[in-house]
Amino acid sequence: MVLQERSLTLFDKVWSSHVVTGLAGGVSLLAIDRHLLHDLEGGASLRRIAERGLKVHNPELTFGVPDHAVATAPDRRADSTPNSSRLLRELKEGSEASEITYFDLGTEGQGIVHVIGPELGLSQPGMTIVCGDSHACTHGGLGALSFGIGATEIMHVLATQTLRQTKPKTMRIALEGKLAPGVAAKDVILATIGRIGTDAGNGHAVEFAGTTIRAMSVDQRLTVCNLSIELGAKIGMIAPDDTAFSYLAGRAYAPKGEMFDRACAHWRTLPSDDDARFDVEHTIDAATIAPQITWGTSPQDVIAVDQRIPDPTRETDPQRRQAMEAALAYMGLTPGEAIEGTPVDWVFVGSCTNGRLSDIREAARVVAGRKVAPNVRAWVVPGSESTQRAAEREGLDKIFLSAGFEWRKAGCSMCAGINGDTVAPGQRSVSTTNRNFVGRQGPNARTHLASPAMAAAAAIAGRIADARKLG
Amino acid sequence: MEKFTRVTGIAAPLMKANIDTDVIIPAKRLVGHQRGELGAFAFEAYRYRPDRTDNPDFVLNLARYRGAKILITGEHFGCGSSRESAVWALAGFGFRCVIAPSFGDIFTNNAFQNGMLLIRLPKEQVDRLAAEIESGSTPAMTVDLQSRTVTAPSGAETPFEIDAERRQALLEGRDEIGMTLARDADILAFQERDRAARPWIYQTGQTQVS
Ligand code: SF4
């Protein structure tokens, strides 16, 4: 049989080079290059496989870090929150027993699992990376095939360093054009979700491409890929290029010297071939995107900050209309009114979406020399200990503190409220996170997703505000 | 995992799109509760009033749907977080099967790992089944994985498709870790070849981070 030279996508190349063997029914046994454990499931998963008498197959490819349950108060300790002491102990002791690298509280490696992966150079192009957390899609910003898994799959990876997976379809989202001033990566991805819907990527591995993406920094690409799961796609990827390679050079866990060059030569073969075919293609004009803010309880419920809150009575699909009405009731918003000017109680800058150094700089630029409005509580929670230290070296902590923000320790914090950092019932928050789901930031908390600059502007104005007007 | 062959029971319609895993089980229940206890918190935000009494308006609280084993719902059910506890909460509530036009990708894998059958049907068919359940005298249905059919209260059968491998795993109640470990020679051979081709993947000796 003569094999036809086929044009392949980035996703196809990484997938097929990791197939250990094909199983029945179109399922592949996929080799996993990096397995990242966090405090919620990590320790329990290690315990469960030990109870079954199994060993960790490749401890050198497995890394553990506490993030979801950790306290973020400046004087925090492992036992600062009631649940964290048990979860952290279990993960730490389980990691030690299995010879897994564990990034403990108080060390530079600690932070949100999807922030530290790229930051430490653990996440690299062409890798398969999994984590018991759906925002594992973030690492795709460096050209990795990375996705979230559940508790049973975590055990499968621990015991076998593989996963049984059905190959998804492929989708390319081409983002074209130069971003307008004051428009962030977060705005681009929120606008994209608003345009094509929160289930558009279901069953697909998405590649973000186009001139807008090529011009982005790695931090910005990580933000875009972070919200792939909010498009319904568990995998989001961006072709690795010189921007990605220079980002990785010199990072703690990235290859060094000659090995870096060898890795780089491999990475250069990964981008999709010019004539590669995707099952679905979308093209979005990114030049026209304005700063975004969500109004509802799904990331697709999003508008530009200068737009009006949508009116459900204009919606023809009855199920969609009901969902809009329920979302507006939950959010306490009136259809037809301007969203700008809506008073807010909380501002949260952080998370695996927007907790990196560049995000904190963006927020600081808006905050510098100004004061947080008296009706607002505002927090910055850096995505990692090393981000925090870098920001402090630049004096960014001072800018926030003197404006009236709290400057806290690294973790997931108010993104999901698991450590007890929550927004009170009925209160409204502008948050740089990725989910505005019902109850996500606490029971009856009202979450508006936005970029770091927009969140900072809301803190200063005390209301939803257009960051561009603050300059 | 628990086998799935055939389930007959009450079916409940929760006709809303994009029900996310935070709604199925809120994050604060992920710590401090055991797997088997999560049923009490399934759909917590909808199910209870602030004083923890049952919200009479929530469809799953209606007497007619008590003890439901089959959930009929909208598009993209189980989107959002990867928490497998969403499946454990649904199972704890009593569900063995969910019927919807589409499901979150990670949720899908989690459900099948726990013996929960997800049936994907075109939206019109899901809406029709829901309508029949809402109007019928007894909202009971049968789901048969062997014959791949859903039998509505009227007796009308709707065939469904399912990945052959997943179906077999459910019918047998397979242990996938054991099955994969039986192929460990293949995994080790792959890693040996890969170690030669991409040595940097395996060299995780690193500069020290302090
Ligand atoms: S920051 Fe939020 S979205 Fe990211 S891993 Fe933590 S809880 Fe999940």
XYZ file of C-alpha atoms and ligand atoms in Angstrom:
689
model
C 0.000 0.000 0.000
C 1.357 3.401 -0.937
C 0.920 5.887 1.850
C -0.209 9.269 0.696
C 1.697 12.238 2.164
C -1.057 13.751 4.254
C -1.324 17.289 5.470
C -1.643 17.218 9.201
C -2.847 19.598 11.864
C -0.826 20.460 14.961
C -3.296 18.404 16.975
C -3.011 15.368 14.652
C 0.771 15.414 14.841
C 0.883 15.491 18.618
C -1.935 12.981 19.010
C -0.599 10.392 16.574
C 2.938 10.536 17.958
C 1.538 9.610 21.396
C -0.589 6.615 20.408
C 0.851 3.590 22.203
C -1.644 1.319 20.548
C -5.085 1.475 19.006
C -7.847 -0.192 21.007
C -11.229 -1.375 19.789
C -13.934 1.042 18.719
C -11.717 3.962 17.713
C -10.223 4.378 21.173
C -6.478 5.003 21.458
C -4.164 4.311 24.329
C -2.398 7.649 24.572
C 0.971 8.165 26.278
C 1.072 11.058 28.741
C 4.170 13.254 29.059
C 3.194 15.330 32.078
C 0.681 14.635 34.806
C -0.038 17.544 37.111
C -1.688 16.848 40.457
C -3.348 19.462 42.629
C -4.711 19.468 46.137
C -8.349 18.623 45.381
C -7.928 15.179 43.867
C -4.178 14.617 43.918
C -3.649 13.199 47.379
C -6.812 11.102 47.323
C -5.866 9.643 43.935
C -2.404 8.668 45.179
C -4.017 7.039 48.203
C -6.537 5.140 46.068
C -3.928 3.636 43.793
C -1.767 2.707 46.789
C -4.819 0.992 48.310
C -5.122 -1.063 45.140
C -1.502 -2.110 45.531
C -0.438 -0.150 42.446
C 2.580 2.094 41.995
C 2.934 5.388 40.164
C 4.132 4.317 36.728
C 6.338 7.352 35.998
C 6.826 9.526 39.081
C 9.403 11.605 37.179
C 6.629 12.752 34.828
C 4.237 13.594 37.661
C 4.195 16.842 39.644
C 2.089 17.966 42.571
C 1.127 21.430 43.800
C -1.452 22.803 46.237
C -3.646 25.577 44.830
C -7.429 25.150 45.069
C -7.812 24.800 48.822
C -4.929 26.928 50.074
C -5.561 30.067 52.072
C -4.420 33.299 50.427
C -4.016 35.543 53.482
C -0.498 36.984 53.666
C 0.298 34.958 56.817
C -1.215 31.714 55.560
C 0.001 28.267 56.514
C -0.801 24.764 55.308
C -3.444 24.437 58.024
C -4.988 27.894 57.636
C -8.268 26.602 56.232
C -10.076 23.637 57.784
C -9.896 21.429 54.714
C -6.544 22.512 53.387
C -4.536 20.918 56.169
C -5.807 17.425 55.304
C -5.674 17.899 51.529
C -2.196 19.399 51.575
C -0.825 16.783 53.926
C -2.268 13.985 51.820
C -0.808 15.378 48.592
C 2.574 16.158 50.132
C 2.970 12.814 51.879
C 1.607 10.908 48.884
C 4.042 12.729 46.588
C 6.969 12.010 48.878
C 6.042 8.338 49.177
C 5.845 8.032 45.378
C 8.913 10.223 44.680
C 6.839 12.830 42.869
C 8.142 16.404 42.784
C 5.952 18.502 45.084
C 5.983 22.291 45.046
C 5.281 23.199 48.640
C 3.766 26.390 50.048
C 6.378 29.077 50.456
C 8.522 27.889 47.530
C 8.740 29.529 44.098
C 7.180 26.513 42.424
C 3.878 26.873 44.285
C 0.903 28.391 42.538
C -2.104 27.583 40.406
C -1.260 24.410 38.534
C -1.922 26.000 35.111
C 0.198 29.020 35.952
C 3.223 27.125 37.255
C 3.301 24.567 34.404
C 4.303 27.113 31.752
C 6.173 29.326 34.217
C 8.505 26.514 35.325
C 8.921 25.240 31.772
C 7.219 21.988 32.734
C 4.730 22.505 29.902
C 6.313 22.370 26.479
C 5.226 22.216 22.841
C 4.172 18.826 21.500
C 3.647 17.319 24.933
C 0.574 15.512 26.143
C -0.303 17.055 29.488
C -3.198 16.095 31.730
C -4.488 17.396 35.028
C -7.573 16.703 37.101
C -8.841 20.150 36.231
C -10.675 21.301 33.120
C -8.489 24.366 32.625
C -5.601 22.094 31.704
C -6.441 23.375 28.202
C -4.398 26.455 29.220
C -1.072 24.710 28.494
C -2.148 24.487 24.833
C -0.977 28.104 24.596
C 2.542 26.663 24.285
C 1.519 24.079 21.685
C 0.871 21.210 24.093
C -2.035 18.785 23.762
C -3.409 19.294 27.203
C -6.751 18.487 28.765
C -8.665 18.014 31.973
C -9.523 14.581 33.336
C -11.686 13.193 36.120
C -10.763 11.259 39.246
C -10.891 7.799 37.651
C -8.737 8.962 34.754
C -6.228 10.462 37.210
C -5.840 7.003 38.739
C -5.470 5.505 35.274
C -2.655 7.915 34.431
C -0.935 7.408 37.771
C -0.967 3.637 37.345
C -0.214 3.424 33.611
C 1.076 6.833 32.363
C -1.531 6.486 29.604
C -5.191 7.268 28.980
C -7.878 5.625 26.875
C -9.237 8.384 24.681
C -11.471 8.783 21.666
C -9.969 11.161 19.141
C -11.929 14.411 18.953
C -12.698 16.254 15.732
C -10.686 19.331 14.848
C -11.694 22.981 14.672
C -9.670 26.022 13.678
C -10.605 29.448 14.935
C -8.711 32.026 12.926
C -8.478 35.364 14.718
C -7.409 38.037 12.305
C -6.345 41.641 12.640
C -4.619 43.997 15.016
C -6.285 44.498 18.373
C -7.607 47.977 19.128
C -5.907 49.847 22.002
C -7.144 48.725 25.420
C -8.284 45.300 24.160
C -6.862 42.274 25.983
C -6.519 38.581 25.167
C -9.406 38.013 27.589
C -11.639 40.258 25.491
C -10.701 38.313 22.366
C -11.637 34.946 23.791
C -14.795 36.203 25.536
C -15.946 37.828 22.294
C -15.200 34.572 20.458
C -17.296 32.557 22.919
C -20.069 35.151 22.649
C -19.956 34.817 18.884
C -19.882 31.046 18.426
C -21.372 29.811 21.733
C -20.352 27.897 24.818
C -20.937 24.502 23.228
C -19.432 25.248 19.809
C -16.228 23.364 20.550
C -17.933 20.307 22.028
C -16.188 17.136 20.845
C -13.414 19.143 19.148
C -9.787 19.979 19.659
C -9.539 23.671 18.820
C -6.554 25.354 17.231
C -6.455 29.123 17.639
C -4.653 30.635 14.673
C -4.421 33.817 12.640
C -2.503 37.066 12.766
C -3.988 38.165 16.092
C -2.702 35.021 17.800
C 0.725 35.200 16.114
C 1.176 38.718 17.501
C 0.313 37.630 21.051
C 2.764 36.933 23.860
C 2.760 33.492 25.473
C 0.885 34.901 28.489
C -1.858 36.162 26.193
C -2.013 32.839 24.354
C -2.368 31.035 27.674
C -5.351 33.274 28.486
C -6.983 32.454 25.146
C -6.450 28.697 25.527
C -7.589 28.834 29.170
C -11.134 29.515 27.998
C -11.222 26.719 25.390
C -13.270 24.637 27.821
C -15.721 27.557 28.047
C -16.178 27.024 24.298
C -16.982 23.400 25.075
C -13.591 22.162 23.821
C -11.478 20.275 26.303
C -8.421 20.906 24.113
C -7.255 24.296 22.816
C -3.887 24.703 21.101
C -1.701 27.330 19.488
C 1.138 26.463 17.125
C 4.508 26.916 18.824
C 6.804 29.513 17.258
C 9.811 31.661 18.188
C 7.680 33.536 20.713
C 7.050 30.232 22.508
C 10.648 29.028 22.199
C 12.157 32.181 23.649
C 9.577 32.086 26.447
C 10.753 28.594 27.390
C 14.499 29.149 27.078
C 16.125 29.198 30.493
C 13.061 28.119 32.500
C 13.763 25.747 35.380
C 12.334 22.579 33.838
C 12.855 23.394 30.149
C 15.598 21.488 28.308
C 19.017 23.128 28.427
C 21.875 23.700 25.976
C 22.151 21.189 23.180
C 19.011 19.431 24.378
C 17.065 22.681 24.010
C 18.195 22.958 20.384
C 17.175 19.372 19.765
C 13.782 19.957 21.331
C 13.398 23.171 19.371
C 14.104 21.377 16.089
C 11.290 18.977 16.936
C 8.956 21.782 18.002
C 9.426 23.481 14.631
C 7.885 20.464 12.886
C 4.670 20.723 14.898
C 2.611 23.574 13.382
C -0.289 22.536 11.147
C 0.698 22.036 7.521
C -0.495 24.828 5.247
C -3.131 22.725 3.545
C -4.220 20.818 6.662
C -7.976 20.339 6.831
C -10.102 20.959 9.897
C -13.546 19.537 10.484
C -14.865 22.996 11.367
C -13.415 26.433 10.665
C -14.346 29.841 12.056
C -12.831 33.186 11.194
C -13.225 36.136 13.514
C -12.311 39.744 12.843
C -10.458 40.571 16.045
C -9.740 44.173 15.057
C -13.345 45.137 15.825
C -13.429 43.585 19.310
C -14.026 46.028 22.195
C -13.480 45.369 25.930
C -15.974 42.713 27.029
C -18.005 42.077 30.155
C -20.401 39.201 30.860
C -23.987 39.919 31.909
C -25.301 36.385 32.581
C -24.377 33.021 34.030
C -22.565 31.485 31.076
C -19.377 32.848 29.484
C -21.320 33.201 26.217
C -23.543 35.801 27.907
C -21.140 38.566 26.997
C -21.310 42.059 25.496
C -18.959 44.953 24.852
C -18.799 47.277 27.856
C -20.525 50.057 25.913
C -23.496 47.857 24.953
C -26.870 47.396 26.592
C -28.036 44.409 28.591
C -29.867 42.154 26.122
C -33.635 41.787 26.127
C -34.951 38.203 26.346
C -38.273 39.167 24.759
C -36.395 39.595 21.481
C -35.167 36.001 21.641
C -37.190 33.631 19.472
C -35.990 30.278 20.856
C -38.135 29.626 23.976
C -35.475 27.589 25.826
C -32.870 30.269 25.187
C -35.328 32.990 26.272
C -36.032 31.197 29.548
C -32.298 30.771 30.171
C -31.728 34.503 29.562
C -34.566 35.479 31.900
C -33.227 33.191 34.620
C -29.692 34.547 34.152
C -30.834 38.182 34.355
C -32.919 37.452 37.457
C -29.945 35.762 39.113
C -27.653 38.623 38.144
C -30.155 41.296 39.218
C -29.930 43.153 35.910
C -32.560 44.964 33.841
C -32.809 44.290 30.100
C -32.145 47.268 27.867
C -30.075 49.214 30.383
C -26.431 50.115 29.877
C -24.167 47.643 31.663
C -21.591 50.366 32.266
C -22.311 52.038 35.594
C -23.692 48.934 37.344
C -22.457 49.213 40.966
C -20.079 46.461 42.106
C -19.080 45.143 45.543
C -16.063 43.005 44.752
C -13.153 42.980 42.341
C -10.942 39.957 41.936
C -7.736 39.948 39.889
C -6.169 36.513 39.680
C -6.790 32.876 38.576
C -5.257 30.674 35.891
C -6.928 32.941 33.331
C -5.421 36.262 34.369
C -3.113 35.730 37.338
C 0.196 36.014 35.480
C 2.694 38.855 35.791
C 1.553 40.585 32.590
C -2.053 40.556 33.866
C -1.027 42.083 37.175
C 0.912 44.764 35.297
C -2.175 45.553 33.174
C -4.296 45.988 36.278
C -1.574 48.026 38.016
C -1.403 50.408 35.061
C -5.053 51.312 35.597
C -4.796 51.446 39.393
C -1.585 53.488 39.661
C -2.156 56.749 41.549
C -5.857 56.052 42.102
C -8.021 54.772 44.968
C -10.422 51.855 45.182
C -14.004 53.143 45.499
C -15.286 52.997 49.089
C -18.060 50.511 48.239
C -15.637 47.959 46.786
C -13.409 45.248 48.236
C -10.638 44.510 45.805
C -8.092 41.702 45.802
C -5.085 40.750 43.771
C -4.159 37.097 44.124
C -1.059 36.332 42.043
C -1.169 33.060 40.126
C 2.051 31.789 41.653
C 4.581 32.496 44.340
C 7.135 33.334 41.683
C 4.704 35.744 39.976
C 4.115 37.374 43.322
C 7.824 37.801 43.996
C 8.435 39.160 40.475
C 5.575 41.653 40.876
C 6.957 42.754 44.231
C 10.380 43.288 42.689
C 8.679 45.708 40.280
C 6.867 47.419 43.147
C 3.415 46.448 41.837
C 2.277 45.332 45.284
C 2.803 48.907 46.540
C 0.625 50.309 43.770
C -2.235 48.005 44.739
C -1.812 48.382 48.484
C -1.723 52.156 48.388
C -4.854 52.153 46.218
C -6.681 50.063 48.804
C -6.413 46.611 47.205
C -5.442 43.564 49.243
C -2.290 41.861 47.981
C -2.499 38.161 48.754
C -0.681 34.848 48.413
C -0.886 32.566 45.378
C -3.793 30.175 44.832
C -7.154 29.767 43.111
C -8.890 31.752 45.821
C -12.131 33.423 44.805
C -12.214 31.837 41.344
C -14.070 28.848 42.755
C -14.212 29.728 46.432
C -13.062 26.295 47.541
C -10.689 27.694 50.177
C -13.486 29.815 51.663
C -12.622 33.023 49.745
C -16.124 33.775 48.493
C -18.334 36.632 47.396
C -21.292 37.093 49.765
C -24.807 36.173 48.548
C -26.294 38.811 46.275
C -23.028 40.718 45.962
C -21.666 41.615 42.559
C -18.102 40.947 41.536
C -16.031 41.829 38.515
C -13.584 39.001 38.213
C -10.733 38.104 35.869
C -11.658 34.419 36.135
C -13.253 32.144 33.558
C -16.622 31.041 34.943
C -19.651 33.126 35.832
C -21.727 30.053 36.648
C -24.532 30.158 39.216
C -22.919 29.875 42.660
C -19.371 29.649 41.296
C -17.912 32.391 43.504
C -20.236 31.507 46.378
C -23.978 30.905 46.810
C -25.914 33.603 44.926
C -22.738 35.510 44.100
C -23.064 37.552 40.890
C -19.970 37.296 38.713
C -19.009 39.455 35.740
C -16.034 38.143 33.790
C -13.633 40.709 32.390
C -9.986 41.477 31.652
C -7.543 42.651 34.347
C -7.748 46.259 33.128
C -11.552 46.168 33.185
C -11.566 44.632 36.673
C -9.152 47.313 37.894
C -11.321 50.032 36.339
C -14.382 48.623 38.152
C -12.507 48.733 41.452
C -11.621 52.396 40.970
C -15.000 53.498 39.636
C -17.031 51.339 42.043
C -19.100 50.350 39.029
C -18.675 48.493 35.792
C -16.518 50.893 33.807
C -14.766 51.134 30.464
C -11.058 50.816 31.249
C -10.204 52.772 28.093
C -11.796 55.888 29.577
C -9.552 55.676 32.633
C -6.555 55.393 30.329
C -17.298 -0.212 37.981
C -21.014 -0.971 38.155
C -22.434 -2.800 35.133
C -25.183 -1.268 33.032
C -27.491 -3.484 31.036
C -31.084 -2.323 31.354
C -32.776 0.221 33.605
C -36.495 0.787 34.068
C -37.612 3.676 36.204
C -38.934 7.173 36.581
C -37.551 9.675 34.097
C -37.376 13.358 35.028
C -37.186 16.259 32.538
C -34.840 19.138 33.410
C -35.067 21.014 30.162
C -32.336 23.588 30.340
C -29.216 23.904 28.185
C -25.639 24.198 29.488
C -26.198 22.788 32.970
C -22.658 22.983 34.288
C -20.911 20.801 36.833
C -20.841 23.692 39.343
C -24.645 23.521 39.318
C -24.658 19.725 39.529
C -22.343 19.862 42.553
C -20.951 23.145 43.908
C -17.221 23.407 44.508
C -17.577 23.863 48.245
C -18.869 20.287 48.479
C -15.711 18.912 46.889
C -13.855 19.046 50.161
C -14.886 17.350 53.359
C -17.455 14.979 51.834
C -17.088 11.376 50.764
C -18.101 10.156 47.332
C -21.209 8.397 48.665
C -22.546 11.497 50.430
C -22.798 13.809 47.450
C -26.334 12.909 46.325
C -27.755 15.191 49.016
C -26.032 18.182 47.350
C -26.858 17.460 43.710
C -28.358 20.593 42.072
C -28.094 22.260 45.479
C -28.560 25.824 44.220
C -31.852 24.938 42.502
C -33.088 22.295 44.836
C -33.246 24.036 48.189
C -34.555 27.348 49.468
C -32.236 29.431 51.634
C -33.603 27.708 54.774
C -32.631 24.307 53.262
C -36.233 23.211 52.728
C -37.075 21.817 49.300
C -37.750 24.392 46.607
C -41.236 23.321 45.432
C -40.662 24.851 41.994
C -37.685 22.687 41.122
C -38.769 19.905 38.812
C -36.769 17.160 40.542
C -38.611 17.975 43.789
C -42.041 17.220 42.313
C -43.631 14.095 43.832
C -44.121 12.768 40.323
C -40.382 12.574 39.697
C -39.173 11.347 43.106
C -36.838 8.397 42.829
C -35.995 9.185 39.186
C -33.324 7.006 37.606
C -33.235 8.665 34.202
C -32.613 12.343 33.578
C -33.734 14.038 30.369
C -32.083 17.368 29.812
C -30.819 20.067 27.428
C -27.724 20.582 25.297
C -24.180 20.520 26.663
C -25.117 18.902 29.969
C -22.165 18.616 32.347
C -20.091 21.375 30.785
C -17.467 23.180 32.829
C -15.259 21.733 35.521
C -13.727 18.252 35.283
C -14.987 17.255 38.731
C -15.993 13.600 38.684
C -18.010 14.355 41.805
C -20.670 15.706 39.414
C -21.199 12.107 38.311
C -21.026 10.834 41.891
C -23.656 13.412 42.926
C -25.973 12.379 40.088
C -25.465 8.711 40.968
C -26.039 9.502 44.645
C -29.294 11.212 43.678
C -30.322 7.960 41.992
C -29.607 8.572 38.299
C -28.162 5.768 36.177
C -28.734 7.352 32.794
C -28.861 10.855 31.276
C -30.449 11.627 27.906
C -29.513 14.890 26.174
C -28.635 16.334 22.753
C -24.980 16.750 23.842
C -22.696 16.483 26.862
C -19.538 18.148 28.138
C -16.495 16.213 26.882
C -14.782 15.629 30.231
C -18.100 14.842 31.923
C -18.726 12.197 29.257
C -15.540 10.317 30.092
C -16.234 10.623 33.820
C -19.772 9.282 33.490
C -18.764 6.194 31.539
C -15.993 5.501 34.076
C -18.681 5.220 36.738
C -21.221 3.001 35.005
C -23.498 5.891 34.105
C -24.974 5.700 30.615
C -25.159 8.920 28.590
C -27.478 8.806 25.614
C -27.121 11.392 22.905
C -30.195 11.945 20.775
C -31.159 14.722 18.347
C -32.774 17.644 20.145
C -36.239 17.010 18.609
C -36.201 13.465 19.960
C -35.085 14.588 23.409
C -37.787 17.264 23.459
C -40.365 14.708 22.341
C -39.362 12.238 25.077
C -39.512 15.038 27.640
C -42.962 16.084 26.446
C -44.188 12.513 26.682
C -42.790 12.169 30.202
C -44.437 15.433 31.265
C -47.865 14.508 29.895
C -47.971 10.754 30.523
C -49.726 9.284 33.573
C -46.592 7.536 34.845
C -43.320 9.117 33.856
C -41.492 5.790 33.515
C -39.154 4.618 30.795
C -36.869 1.742 30.001
C -33.336 2.156 28.750
C -31.817 -0.993 27.302
C -28.126 -0.900 26.494
C -28.156 -4.410 25.061
C -30.664 -3.495 22.355
C -29.705 0.226 22.351
C -33.264 1.457 22.746
C -35.203 3.867 24.920
C -38.806 2.822 25.482
C -41.128 5.739 26.217
C -44.293 5.422 28.377
C -46.337 5.004 25.180
C -44.262 1.956 24.297
C -42.615 3.765 21.382
C -38.991 2.733 21.006
C -36.224 5.172 20.149
C -32.952 3.589 19.055
C -29.702 5.270 20.105
C -26.111 5.000 19.028
C -23.182 4.494 21.318
C -19.489 3.939 20.864
C -18.984 0.141 20.654
C -16.060 0.157 23.068
C -17.931 2.182 25.677
C -20.996 -0.021 25.384
C -18.973 -3.177 25.923
C -17.158 -1.653 28.921
C -20.498 -0.729 30.520
C -22.111 -4.093 29.822
C -19.171 -5.866 31.418
C -18.532 -3.321 34.176
C -14.855 -3.323 33.125
C -11.832 -2.337 35.148
C -9.853 -0.265 32.671
C -6.751 0.174 34.795
C -6.349 -3.595 34.993
C -6.908 -3.914 31.237
C -4.355 -1.238 30.433
C -1.775 -2.697 32.807
C -2.127 -5.963 30.899
C -0.586 -3.986 28.031
C 2.267 -2.621 30.093
C 4.832 -4.215 27.765
C 3.474 -2.001 24.965
C 3.659 1.070 27.189
C 7.242 0.346 28.210
C 8.253 -0.301 24.592
C 6.655 2.991 23.551
C 8.496 4.859 26.297
C 11.802 3.289 25.315
C 11.429 4.365 21.673
C 10.179 7.774 22.744
C 13.009 8.260 25.230
C 15.455 7.888 22.327
C 13.482 10.261 20.081
C 12.536 12.893 22.687
C 14.954 12.496 25.606
C 14.079 15.922 27.034
C 10.597 14.717 27.959
C 12.025 12.262 30.455
C 14.894 14.359 31.760
C 13.098 16.136 34.516
C 16.188 16.684 36.599
C 15.915 20.462 36.837
C 17.570 23.502 38.203
C 16.434 23.824 41.765
C 13.491 26.119 42.448
C 13.565 27.525 45.936
S -7.865 29.406 39.150
Fe -10.005 28.817 39.000
S -10.260 27.904 37.003
Fe -8.077 27.993 37.446
S -7.555 25.990 38.316
Fe -8.036 27.358 40.018
S -10.223 27.100 40.413
Fe -9.793 26.215 38.403
